[in-house]
Amino acid sequence: MVSNDDDYLMLSGIQHFQFCKRQWALIHIEQQWEENVRTIEGQHIHTKVDEPFIREKRGNKFVVRALPIKSTKLKISGICDVVEFIKDANGVQIPELDGKFLAYPVEYKRGKPKKGDADILQLTAQAMCLEEMLLCPVDKSYLFYNEIKRRIEIPITKEYKDRVRHVLQQMQDFYARRHTPKVQTGKFCQQCSLLNICVPTLLNKQSVKRYIEGMLKE
């Protein structure tokens, strides 16, 4: 059976989903988007990183930027900011390279480490894609935060993988039903790039139907 890439979810959506399920649905189901300072800063940080097929060799390390990845098991696809291939006898043979290598994804973020696990789950999903594609284990990965100017090592554990599978199952269910969750307001709303589209305060106080009826009366 041939899989249809149209059924694949964007790997980057995991972070949106963990931040706010409604935000994820507005972006990935309803195709709505609006820039704010944070999204623009994020794009600026990725400008150098996301140069497709740029490769660098540094000793026993081979660095690939903007590497396309996918998983037929998870039905997701995306792009790794950076994948570092480190020469290791326990690794996998990479075409055009001499020897065996282990792969470690590196994700670049604009801010500082977060309290939640959204970044970690996104990175874990990248590692799971690489494991499936390369047929070798990926036991660790890295998050580079621009605000603190350093990377943090993230172990790829069974617990994180199980969390990724659970989150993706929810996302696939919402996507299949084209379901956009109702508003759940919180402090995070003020950080959302879709604040003016979602209008959470308004929709939390009255239904859309009542809002439209009120507008028509005016």
PDB file of C-alpha atoms in Angstrom:
ATOM      1  CA  MET A   1       0.000   0.000   0.000  1.00  0.00           C
ATOM      2  CA  VAL A   2       1.416   3.393  -1.025  1.00  0.00           C
ATOM      3  CA  SER A   3       1.146   6.067   1.680  1.00  0.00           C
ATOM      4  CA  ASN A   4      -0.248   9.466   0.757  1.00  0.00           C
ATOM      5  CA  ASP A   5       1.997  12.296   1.926  1.00  0.00           C
ATOM      6  CA  ASP A   6      -1.103  14.520   2.138  1.00  0.00           C
ATOM      7  CA  ASP A   7      -2.103  12.465   5.183  1.00  0.00           C
ATOM      8  CA  TYR A   8       1.175  13.262   6.935  1.00  0.00           C
ATOM      9  CA  LEU A   9       1.156  15.890   9.662  1.00  0.00           C
ATOM     10  CA  MET A  10       3.853  18.538   9.969  1.00  0.00           C
ATOM     11  CA  LEU A  11       6.348  17.551  12.638  1.00  0.00           C
ATOM     12  CA  SER A  12       6.670  21.183  13.741  1.00  0.00           C
ATOM     13  CA  GLY A  13       2.983  21.090  14.668  1.00  0.00           C
ATOM     14  CA  ILE A  14       3.816  19.105  17.808  1.00  0.00           C
ATOM     15  CA  GLN A  15       5.105  22.292  19.421  1.00  0.00           C
ATOM     16  CA  HIS A  16       1.981  24.228  18.399  1.00  0.00           C
ATOM     17  CA  PHE A  17      -0.239  21.438  19.743  1.00  0.00           C
ATOM     18  CA  GLN A  18       1.535  21.389  23.106  1.00  0.00           C
ATOM     19  CA  PHE A  19       1.383  25.177  23.366  1.00  0.00           C
ATOM     20  CA  CYS A  20      -2.338  25.334  22.527  1.00  0.00           C
ATOM     21  CA  LYS A  21      -4.482  22.750  20.734  1.00  0.00           C
ATOM     22  CA  ARG A  22      -6.684  25.485  19.296  1.00  0.00           C
ATOM     23  CA  GLN A  23      -3.660  27.337  17.880  1.00  0.00           C
ATOM     24  CA  TRP A  24      -2.506  24.121  16.209  1.00  0.00           C
ATOM     25  CA  ALA A  25      -5.931  23.551  14.654  1.00  0.00           C
ATOM     26  CA  LEU A  26      -6.208  27.132  13.391  1.00  0.00           C
ATOM     27  CA  ILE A  27      -2.806  26.801  11.694  1.00  0.00           C
ATOM     28  CA  HIS A  28      -2.802  23.203  10.473  1.00  0.00           C
ATOM     29  CA  ILE A  29      -6.507  22.579   9.840  1.00  0.00           C
ATOM     30  CA  GLU A  30      -7.942  26.020   9.042  1.00  0.00           C
ATOM     31  CA  GLN A  31      -4.704  27.284   7.429  1.00  0.00           C
ATOM     32  CA  GLN A  32      -4.670  30.580   9.340  1.00  0.00           C
ATOM     33  CA  TRP A  33      -1.486  32.410  10.292  1.00  0.00           C
ATOM     34  CA  GLU A  34      -0.343  35.815  11.488  1.00  0.00           C
ATOM     35  CA  GLU A  35       3.157  37.048  12.267  1.00  0.00           C
ATOM     36  CA  ASN A  36       4.222  38.589  15.554  1.00  0.00           C
ATOM     37  CA  VAL A  37       7.566  39.610  17.029  1.00  0.00           C
ATOM     38  CA  ARG A  38       8.326  36.093  18.277  1.00  0.00           C
ATOM     39  CA  THR A  39       7.665  34.366  14.953  1.00  0.00           C
ATOM     40  CA  ILE A  40       9.770  36.945  13.091  1.00  0.00           C
ATOM     41  CA  GLU A  41      12.638  36.522  15.569  1.00  0.00           C
ATOM     42  CA  GLY A  42      12.379  32.762  15.147  1.00  0.00           C
ATOM     43  CA  GLN A  43      12.597  33.074  11.373  1.00  0.00           C
ATOM     44  CA  HIS A  44      15.673  35.305  11.693  1.00  0.00           C
ATOM     45  CA  ILE A  45      17.443  32.739  13.882  1.00  0.00           C
ATOM     46  CA  HIS A  46      16.694  29.974  11.369  1.00  0.00           C
ATOM     47  CA  THR A  47      17.905  31.979   8.347  1.00  0.00           C
ATOM     48  CA  LYS A  48      21.441  30.592   8.548  1.00  0.00           C
ATOM     49  CA  VAL A  49      20.449  27.188   9.831  1.00  0.00           C
ATOM     50  CA  ASP A  50      17.774  26.428   7.243  1.00  0.00           C
ATOM     51  CA  GLU A  51      19.915  26.508   4.121  1.00  0.00           C
ATOM     52  CA  PRO A  52      18.944  23.282   2.321  1.00  0.00           C
ATOM     53  CA  PHE A  53      21.629  20.693   1.667  1.00  0.00           C
ATOM     54  CA  ILE A  54      24.496  22.792   3.119  1.00  0.00           C
ATOM     55  CA  ARG A  55      27.104  20.311   4.376  1.00  0.00           C
ATOM     56  CA  GLU A  56      30.187  20.845   6.498  1.00  0.00           C
ATOM     57  CA  LYS A  57      32.941  18.423   7.505  1.00  0.00           C
ATOM     58  CA  ARG A  58      34.721  19.023  10.792  1.00  0.00           C
ATOM     59  CA  GLY A  59      37.158  16.263  11.679  1.00  0.00           C
ATOM     60  CA  ASN A  60      35.121  13.145  12.512  1.00  0.00           C
ATOM     61  CA  LYS A  61      31.888  15.179  12.336  1.00  0.00           C
ATOM     62  CA  PHE A  62      29.729  15.727   9.267  1.00  0.00           C
ATOM     63  CA  VAL A  63      27.048  18.452   9.588  1.00  0.00           C
ATOM     64  CA  VAL A  64      23.953  18.622   7.384  1.00  0.00           C
ATOM     65  CA  ARG A  65      21.561  21.582   7.555  1.00  0.00           C
ATOM     66  CA  ALA A  66      17.831  21.638   6.748  1.00  0.00           C
ATOM     67  CA  LEU A  67      17.592  17.877   6.301  1.00  0.00           C
ATOM     68  CA  PRO A  68      14.122  16.657   5.169  1.00  0.00           C
ATOM     69  CA  ILE A  69      12.816  13.805   7.333  1.00  0.00           C
ATOM     70  CA  LYS A  70       9.678  11.673   7.564  1.00  0.00           C
ATOM     71  CA  SER A  71       8.213   8.650   9.302  1.00  0.00           C
ATOM     72  CA  THR A  72       5.744   6.285   7.675  1.00  0.00           C
ATOM     73  CA  LYS A  73       4.996   4.790  11.089  1.00  0.00           C
ATOM     74  CA  LEU A  74       4.142   8.105  12.725  1.00  0.00           C
ATOM     75  CA  LYS A  75       2.783   9.703   9.514  1.00  0.00           C
ATOM     76  CA  ILE A  76       4.730  12.930  10.024  1.00  0.00           C
ATOM     77  CA  SER A  77       7.255  14.841   7.951  1.00  0.00           C
ATOM     78  CA  GLY A  78       9.421  17.873   8.530  1.00  0.00           C
ATOM     79  CA  ILE A  79      12.899  19.332   8.445  1.00  0.00           C
ATOM     80  CA  CYS A  80      15.750  19.030  10.937  1.00  0.00           C
ATOM     81  CA  ASP A  81      17.532  22.338  11.493  1.00  0.00           C
ATOM     82  CA  VAL A  82      20.833  20.491  11.794  1.00  0.00           C
ATOM     83  CA  VAL A  83      21.865  16.849  11.932  1.00  0.00           C
ATOM     84  CA  GLU A  84      25.373  16.060  13.133  1.00  0.00           C
ATOM     85  CA  PHE A  85      26.795  12.754  11.908  1.00  0.00           C
ATOM     86  CA  ILE A  86      29.577  11.601  14.234  1.00  0.00           C
ATOM     87  CA  LYS A  87      31.946   8.853  13.099  1.00  0.00           C
ATOM     88  CA  ASP A  88      31.365   5.777  15.250  1.00  0.00           C
ATOM     89  CA  ALA A  89      31.964   2.059  14.697  1.00  0.00           C
ATOM     90  CA  ASN A  90      28.497   1.352  16.128  1.00  0.00           C
ATOM     91  CA  GLY A  91      26.819   3.659  13.622  1.00  0.00           C
ATOM     92  CA  VAL A  92      25.372   3.182  10.161  1.00  0.00           C
ATOM     93  CA  GLN A  93      27.078   3.512   6.787  1.00  0.00           C
ATOM     94  CA  ILE A  94      26.183   6.806   5.113  1.00  0.00           C
ATOM     95  CA  PRO A  95      26.401   6.996   1.297  1.00  0.00           C
ATOM     96  CA  GLU A  96      29.317   9.129   0.068  1.00  0.00           C
ATOM     97  CA  LEU A  97      30.947   9.139   3.521  1.00  0.00           C
ATOM     98  CA  ASP A  98      33.868   6.999   4.611  1.00  0.00           C
ATOM     99  CA  GLY A  99      32.974   4.868   7.608  1.00  0.00           C
ATOM    100  CA  LYS A 100      30.011   4.514   9.932  1.00  0.00           C
ATOM    101  CA  PHE A 101      28.198   7.363  11.670  1.00  0.00           C
ATOM    102  CA  LEU A 102      25.691   8.048  14.446  1.00  0.00           C
ATOM    103  CA  ALA A 103      23.165  10.848  13.880  1.00  0.00           C
ATOM    104  CA  TYR A 104      22.207  13.558  16.376  1.00  0.00           C
ATOM    105  CA  PRO A 105      19.542  16.177  15.544  1.00  0.00           C
ATOM    106  CA  VAL A 106      20.037  19.762  16.730  1.00  0.00           C
ATOM    107  CA  GLU A 107      17.042  22.119  16.944  1.00  0.00           C
ATOM    108  CA  TYR A 108      17.492  25.902  17.210  1.00  0.00           C
ATOM    109  CA  LYS A 109      15.097  27.972  19.340  1.00  0.00           C
ATOM    110  CA  ARG A 110      14.786  31.745  19.690  1.00  0.00           C
ATOM    111  CA  GLY A 111      14.260  32.001  23.455  1.00  0.00           C
ATOM    112  CA  LYS A 112      15.393  30.097  26.522  1.00  0.00           C
ATOM    113  CA  PRO A 113      14.509  26.643  27.923  1.00  0.00           C
ATOM    114  CA  LYS A 114      10.776  26.300  28.602  1.00  0.00           C
ATOM    115  CA  LYS A 115       8.946  24.843  31.571  1.00  0.00           C
ATOM    116  CA  GLY A 116       6.952  22.461  29.392  1.00  0.00           C
ATOM    117  CA  ASP A 117       8.182  19.634  27.192  1.00  0.00           C
ATOM    118  CA  ALA A 118       7.016  20.921  23.780  1.00  0.00           C
ATOM    119  CA  ASP A 119      10.563  21.452  22.489  1.00  0.00           C
ATOM    120  CA  ILE A 120      11.694  18.071  23.781  1.00  0.00           C
ATOM    121  CA  LEU A 121       8.801  16.208  22.155  1.00  0.00           C
ATOM    122  CA  GLN A 122       9.419  17.945  18.829  1.00  0.00           C
ATOM    123  CA  LEU A 123      13.085  16.946  19.008  1.00  0.00           C
ATOM    124  CA  THR A 124      12.199  13.389  20.039  1.00  0.00           C
ATOM    125  CA  ALA A 125       9.946  13.097  17.002  1.00  0.00           C
ATOM    126  CA  GLN A 126      12.879  14.170  14.814  1.00  0.00           C
ATOM    127  CA  ALA A 127      15.030  11.471  16.390  1.00  0.00           C
ATOM    128  CA  MET A 128      12.307   8.867  15.775  1.00  0.00           C
ATOM    129  CA  CYS A 129      12.164   9.860  12.104  1.00  0.00           C
ATOM    130  CA  LEU A 130      15.939   9.551  11.785  1.00  0.00           C
ATOM    131  CA  GLU A 131      15.892   6.142  13.464  1.00  0.00           C
ATOM    132  CA  GLU A 132      13.330   4.903  10.965  1.00  0.00           C
ATOM    133  CA  MET A 133      15.112   6.405   7.970  1.00  0.00           C
ATOM    134  CA  LEU A 134      18.671   5.372   8.901  1.00  0.00           C
ATOM    135  CA  LEU A 135      17.845   2.110  10.686  1.00  0.00           C
ATOM    136  CA  CYS A 136      20.041   3.006  13.630  1.00  0.00           C
ATOM    137  CA  PRO A 137      19.388   4.209  17.193  1.00  0.00           C
ATOM    138  CA  VAL A 138      19.437   7.920  18.075  1.00  0.00           C
ATOM    139  CA  ASP A 139      20.009   8.057  21.821  1.00  0.00           C
ATOM    140  CA  LYS A 140      20.492  11.789  22.291  1.00  0.00           C
ATOM    141  CA  SER A 141      19.850  15.144  20.646  1.00  0.00           C
ATOM    142  CA  TYR A 142      20.373  18.833  21.315  1.00  0.00           C
ATOM    143  CA  LEU A 143      18.359  22.031  21.756  1.00  0.00           C
ATOM    144  CA  PHE A 144      20.229  25.286  21.092  1.00  0.00           C
ATOM    145  CA  TYR A 145      18.595  28.320  22.714  1.00  0.00           C
ATOM    146  CA  ASN A 146      19.563  31.673  21.233  1.00  0.00           C
ATOM    147  CA  GLU A 147      18.854  33.640  24.405  1.00  0.00           C
ATOM    148  CA  ILE A 148      21.381  31.693  26.476  1.00  0.00           C
ATOM    149  CA  LYS A 149      23.682  30.982  23.489  1.00  0.00           C
ATOM    150  CA  ARG A 150      24.305  27.337  24.273  1.00  0.00           C
ATOM    151  CA  ARG A 151      22.971  23.885  23.554  1.00  0.00           C
ATOM    152  CA  ILE A 152      21.339  21.471  25.973  1.00  0.00           C
ATOM    153  CA  GLU A 153      21.677  17.709  25.566  1.00  0.00           C
ATOM    154  CA  ILE A 154      18.359  15.847  25.514  1.00  0.00           C
ATOM    155  CA  PRO A 155      18.274  12.058  26.018  1.00  0.00           C
ATOM    156  CA  ILE A 156      15.892  10.226  23.691  1.00  0.00           C
ATOM    157  CA  THR A 157      14.018   7.983  26.125  1.00  0.00           C
ATOM    158  CA  LYS A 158      11.174   5.494  25.817  1.00  0.00           C
ATOM    159  CA  GLU A 159       9.044   7.806  27.950  1.00  0.00           C
ATOM    160  CA  TYR A 160       9.504  10.700  25.525  1.00  0.00           C
ATOM    161  CA  LYS A 161       8.792   8.436  22.559  1.00  0.00           C
ATOM    162  CA  ASP A 162       5.570   7.203  24.162  1.00  0.00           C
ATOM    163  CA  ARG A 163       4.546  10.822  24.774  1.00  0.00           C
ATOM    164  CA  VAL A 164       5.189  11.653  21.116  1.00  0.00           C
ATOM    165  CA  ARG A 165       3.025   8.731  19.967  1.00  0.00           C
ATOM    166  CA  HIS A 166       0.219   9.802  22.315  1.00  0.00           C
ATOM    167  CA  VAL A 167       0.323  13.435  21.171  1.00  0.00           C
ATOM    168  CA  LEU A 168       0.415  12.451  17.491  1.00  0.00           C
ATOM    169  CA  GLN A 169      -2.552  10.151  17.985  1.00  0.00           C
ATOM    170  CA  GLN A 170      -4.547  13.107  19.340  1.00  0.00           C
ATOM    171  CA  MET A 171      -3.383  15.321  16.474  1.00  0.00           C
ATOM    172  CA  GLN A 172      -4.329  12.702  13.871  1.00  0.00           C
ATOM    173  CA  ASP A 173      -7.776  12.347  15.449  1.00  0.00           C
ATOM    174  CA  PHE A 174      -8.408  16.108  15.420  1.00  0.00           C
ATOM    175  CA  TYR A 175      -7.127  16.370  11.851  1.00  0.00           C
ATOM    176  CA  ALA A 176      -9.258  13.489  10.581  1.00  0.00           C
ATOM    177  CA  ARG A 177     -12.373  15.095  12.117  1.00  0.00           C
ATOM    178  CA  ARG A 178     -11.265  18.613  11.090  1.00  0.00           C
ATOM    179  CA  HIS A 179     -11.931  19.544  14.699  1.00  0.00           C
ATOM    180  CA  THR A 180     -10.888  22.943  16.080  1.00  0.00           C
ATOM    181  CA  PRO A 181     -11.071  22.906  19.909  1.00  0.00           C
ATOM    182  CA  LYS A 182     -12.973  25.579  21.794  1.00  0.00           C
ATOM    183  CA  VAL A 183     -11.161  28.472  23.430  1.00  0.00           C
ATOM    184  CA  GLN A 184      -9.276  27.782  26.652  1.00  0.00           C
ATOM    185  CA  THR A 185      -7.860  31.101  27.825  1.00  0.00           C
ATOM    186  CA  GLY A 186      -4.677  31.584  29.831  1.00  0.00           C
ATOM    187  CA  LYS A 187      -1.604  33.785  30.150  1.00  0.00           C
ATOM    188  CA  PHE A 188      -0.165  32.005  27.105  1.00  0.00           C
ATOM    189  CA  CYS A 189      -2.798  33.726  24.926  1.00  0.00           C
ATOM    190  CA  GLN A 190      -0.836  36.999  25.036  1.00  0.00           C
ATOM    191  CA  GLN A 191       2.193  35.214  23.513  1.00  0.00           C
ATOM    192  CA  CYS A 192       0.196  33.694  20.653  1.00  0.00           C
ATOM    193  CA  SER A 193       0.707  34.875  17.074  1.00  0.00           C
ATOM    194  CA  LEU A 194      -2.985  34.145  16.372  1.00  0.00           C
ATOM    195  CA  LEU A 195      -4.372  36.325  19.151  1.00  0.00           C
ATOM    196  CA  ASN A 196      -6.221  38.636  16.739  1.00  0.00           C
ATOM    197  CA  ILE A 197      -7.640  35.703  14.781  1.00  0.00           C
ATOM    198  CA  CYS A 198      -8.642  33.564  17.749  1.00  0.00           C
ATOM    199  CA  VAL A 199     -10.028  36.473  19.870  1.00  0.00           C
ATOM    200  CA  PRO A 200     -10.081  34.201  22.947  1.00  0.00           C
ATOM    201  CA  THR A 201     -11.549  36.719  25.392  1.00  0.00           C
ATOM    202  CA  LEU A 202     -14.507  37.428  23.126  1.00  0.00           C
ATOM    203  CA  LEU A 203     -15.234  33.810  22.266  1.00  0.00           C
ATOM    204  CA  ASN A 204     -14.849  32.724  25.864  1.00  0.00           C
ATOM    205  CA  LYS A 205     -17.613  35.072  26.988  1.00  0.00           C
ATOM    206  CA  GLN A 206     -20.185  34.332  24.318  1.00  0.00           C
ATOM    207  CA  SER A 207     -20.810  31.870  21.555  1.00  0.00           C
ATOM    208  CA  VAL A 208     -19.930  32.696  17.971  1.00  0.00           C
ATOM    209  CA  LYS A 209     -23.622  32.491  17.090  1.00  0.00           C
ATOM    210  CA  ARG A 210     -24.544  35.119  19.709  1.00  0.00           C
ATOM    211  CA  TYR A 211     -21.656  37.300  18.580  1.00  0.00           C
ATOM    212  CA  ILE A 212     -22.789  37.223  14.942  1.00  0.00           C
ATOM    213  CA  GLU A 213     -26.418  37.847  15.934  1.00  0.00           C
ATOM    214  CA  GLY A 214     -25.301  40.856  17.944  1.00  0.00           C
ATOM    215  CA  MET A 215     -23.314  42.252  15.041  1.00  0.00           C
ATOM    216  CA  LEU A 216     -26.284  41.843  12.699  1.00  0.00           C
ATOM    217  CA  LYS A 217     -28.563  43.718  15.097  1.00  0.00           C
ATOM    218  CA  GLU A 218     -26.142  46.615  15.173  1.00  0.00           C
TER     219      GLU A 218
END
